[in-house]
């Protein structure tokens, strides 16, 4: 079992020599950032060889106008080892023209709805997902409301309903 | 509603046993005193609605305690709580499933205007898309306010109702607030393929 993020960092580098890996730690929380082409392989290695057998969280962050951010979206995978109770945060970044990531539903079944929610709210497409459609919002919704450039009051979706008058009802 | 028959020509003794009235008044009397609410309770106003119906406040004193959870047995819809985008088609469908005659009470700030939830997902007042008869302000309203709303509705039914429901068929226009939000105006323009420029204000001084 790998303990410190630096150890996981070193171990991942040895497993995947092509991957760009960086690691950090904050208040006892271990984080590892992996570049996008190697994210699926890294997660598979962490599941099969490092014992992280549960995906407890999968979400995304929009870093638009965030101070010091270089990438638009960060995808956050929260891994848990049930045997040891260790947790690890794995992050990767995608940018505007192609918001595409490989799905991890083949690694963890629990990623199914979480990837659908990330697609629903941020518009990030997970290739290979068995059923990638909107989870929470209505199917006719066209925008991705958790993006920072989406107005809080929406683009008029909440007013786009038929008006029933008393005479016709 | 009624007066004894004591006009000339009526056999004596009949006046104490016969009431004269109009069919409208009989219908209004029956309708006003047996309102069956459809509790469309989606949020914390629903708790106050339950309190109104239970023993401390006892809405059954006014004949409106028979909450039915199928719209086909109801004639008073009480929209209690915020209505989100995904719930509004459900609300409209339930409203259309209710038999005539029917009335609607919009209970609480969220149902009336969206309340504090001025976001993309929350409908800014159900009266934009449904005909509402009585508004109850409050966040949430006290049960007494809801009782007052039912009493107001009763007096309204008694004063203006008709047997055939003529007063409903006259309400052919949308009754919600005027469209004033920029996104609504934009959507209206897009739907009608208009290109209205927003008036620009130039101060004179």
PDB file of C-alpha atoms in Angstrom, chain A residues 120-121 134-142 144-146 150-169, chain B residues 85-86 88-89 92 95-96 100-102 117-120 122-124 128-131 168-169 171-175 179 181 183-184 187 191:
ATOM      1  CA  UNK A 120     -25.016  17.042 -17.547  1.00  0.00           C
ATOM      2  CA  UNK A 121     -23.494  19.933 -15.667  1.00  0.00           C
ATOM      3  CA  UNK A 134     -28.586  13.859 -19.034  1.00  0.00           C
ATOM      4  CA  UNK A 135     -29.087  12.663 -15.485  1.00  0.00           C
ATOM      5  CA  UNK A 136     -30.707  15.531 -13.565  1.00  0.00           C
ATOM      6  CA  UNK A 137     -31.742  18.189 -16.027  1.00  0.00           C
ATOM      7  CA  UNK A 138     -34.596  17.792 -18.489  1.00  0.00           C
ATOM      8  CA  UNK A 139     -33.636  16.160 -21.758  1.00  0.00           C
ATOM      9  CA  UNK A 140     -34.568  19.254 -23.749  1.00  0.00           C
ATOM     10  CA  UNK A 141     -32.029  21.347 -21.832  1.00  0.00           C
ATOM     11  CA  UNK A 142     -29.224  22.472 -24.116  1.00  0.00           C
ATOM     12  CA  UNK A 144     -24.389  23.093 -19.145  1.00  0.00           C
ATOM     13  CA  UNK A 145     -25.313  25.121 -16.092  1.00  0.00           C
ATOM     14  CA  UNK A 146     -22.352  24.548 -13.763  1.00  0.00           C
ATOM     15  CA  UNK A 150     -23.492  30.233 -17.662  1.00  0.00           C
ATOM     16  CA  UNK A 151     -25.699  32.916 -16.044  1.00  0.00           C
ATOM     17  CA  UNK A 152     -27.282  32.002 -12.727  1.00  0.00           C
ATOM     18  CA  UNK A 153     -30.733  32.962 -13.974  1.00  0.00           C
ATOM     19  CA  UNK A 154     -30.310  30.777 -17.019  1.00  0.00           C
ATOM     20  CA  UNK A 155     -30.890  31.538 -20.641  1.00  0.00           C
ATOM     21  CA  UNK A 156     -34.659  31.505 -20.435  1.00  0.00           C
ATOM     22  CA  UNK A 157     -35.169  27.784 -19.989  1.00  0.00           C
ATOM     23  CA  UNK A 158     -37.322  28.375 -16.927  1.00  0.00           C
ATOM     24  CA  UNK A 159     -39.759  30.480 -18.967  1.00  0.00           C
ATOM     25  CA  UNK A 160     -40.068  28.108 -21.882  1.00  0.00           C
ATOM     26  CA  UNK A 161     -43.328  26.376 -21.030  1.00  0.00           C
ATOM     27  CA  UNK A 162     -46.834  26.516 -22.475  1.00  0.00           C
ATOM     28  CA  UNK A 163     -49.164  28.924 -20.685  1.00  0.00           C
ATOM     29  CA  UNK A 164     -52.448  27.344 -19.644  1.00  0.00           C
ATOM     30  CA  UNK A 165     -55.268  29.854 -19.364  1.00  0.00           C
ATOM     31  CA  UNK A 166     -58.351  29.203 -17.308  1.00  0.00           C
ATOM     32  CA  UNK A 167     -60.667  29.067 -20.288  1.00  0.00           C
ATOM     33  CA  UNK A 168     -58.792  26.248 -21.994  1.00  0.00           C
ATOM     34  CA  UNK A 169     -58.139  24.106 -18.947  1.00  0.00           C
TER      35      UNK A 169
ATOM     36  CA  UNK B  85     -38.461  23.158 -14.335  1.00  0.00           C
ATOM     37  CA  UNK B  86     -38.890  19.413 -14.241  1.00  0.00           C
ATOM     38  CA  UNK B  88     -43.873  22.223 -13.918  1.00  0.00           C
ATOM     39  CA  UNK B  89     -45.031  19.837 -16.692  1.00  0.00           C
ATOM     40  CA  UNK B  92     -49.719  21.365 -15.496  1.00  0.00           C
ATOM     41  CA  UNK B  95     -54.118  20.641 -13.221  1.00  0.00           C
ATOM     42  CA  UNK B  96     -55.520  19.482 -16.542  1.00  0.00           C
ATOM     43  CA  UNK B 100     -64.357  21.163 -13.426  1.00  0.00           C
ATOM     44  CA  UNK B 101     -65.057  23.284 -11.519  1.00  0.00           C
ATOM     45  CA  UNK B 102     -61.609  23.813 -10.056  1.00  0.00           C
ATOM     46  CA  UNK B 117     -34.669  30.830  -5.721  1.00  0.00           C
ATOM     47  CA  UNK B 118     -33.936  33.136  -8.635  1.00  0.00           C
ATOM     48  CA  UNK B 119     -32.026  30.468 -10.545  1.00  0.00           C
ATOM     49  CA  UNK B 120     -32.160  28.787 -13.924  1.00  0.00           C
ATOM     50  CA  UNK B 122     -36.837  27.304 -10.596  1.00  0.00           C
ATOM     51  CA  UNK B 123     -40.037  28.606 -12.165  1.00  0.00           C
ATOM     52  CA  UNK B 124     -40.592  32.224 -11.149  1.00  0.00           C
ATOM     53  CA  UNK B 128     -46.925  32.370 -15.288  1.00  0.00           C
ATOM     54  CA  UNK B 129     -48.148  29.051 -16.599  1.00  0.00           C
ATOM     55  CA  UNK B 130     -51.292  28.257 -14.600  1.00  0.00           C
ATOM     56  CA  UNK B 131     -54.402  30.255 -13.689  1.00  0.00           C
ATOM     57  CA  UNK B 168     -64.163  30.347 -16.072  1.00  0.00           C
ATOM     58  CA  UNK B 169     -64.637  30.465 -19.815  1.00  0.00           C
ATOM     59  CA  UNK B 171     -60.712  34.031 -18.486  1.00  0.00           C
ATOM     60  CA  UNK B 172     -59.040  33.567 -21.843  1.00  0.00           C
ATOM     61  CA  UNK B 173     -55.889  35.610 -21.219  1.00  0.00           C
ATOM     62  CA  UNK B 174     -52.755  34.590 -19.315  1.00  0.00           C
ATOM     63  CA  UNK B 175     -53.029  35.912 -15.787  1.00  0.00           C
ATOM     64  CA  UNK B 179     -43.029  39.589 -19.159  1.00  0.00           C
ATOM     65  CA  UNK B 181     -37.079  39.785 -17.568  1.00  0.00           C
ATOM     66  CA  UNK B 183     -34.228  36.503 -21.031  1.00  0.00           C
ATOM     67  CA  UNK B 184     -37.996  36.305 -21.365  1.00  0.00           C
ATOM     68  CA  UNK B 187     -37.083  34.378 -25.956  1.00  0.00           C
ATOM     69  CA  UNK B 191     -40.047  32.816 -30.943  1.00  0.00           C
TER      70      UNK B 191
END
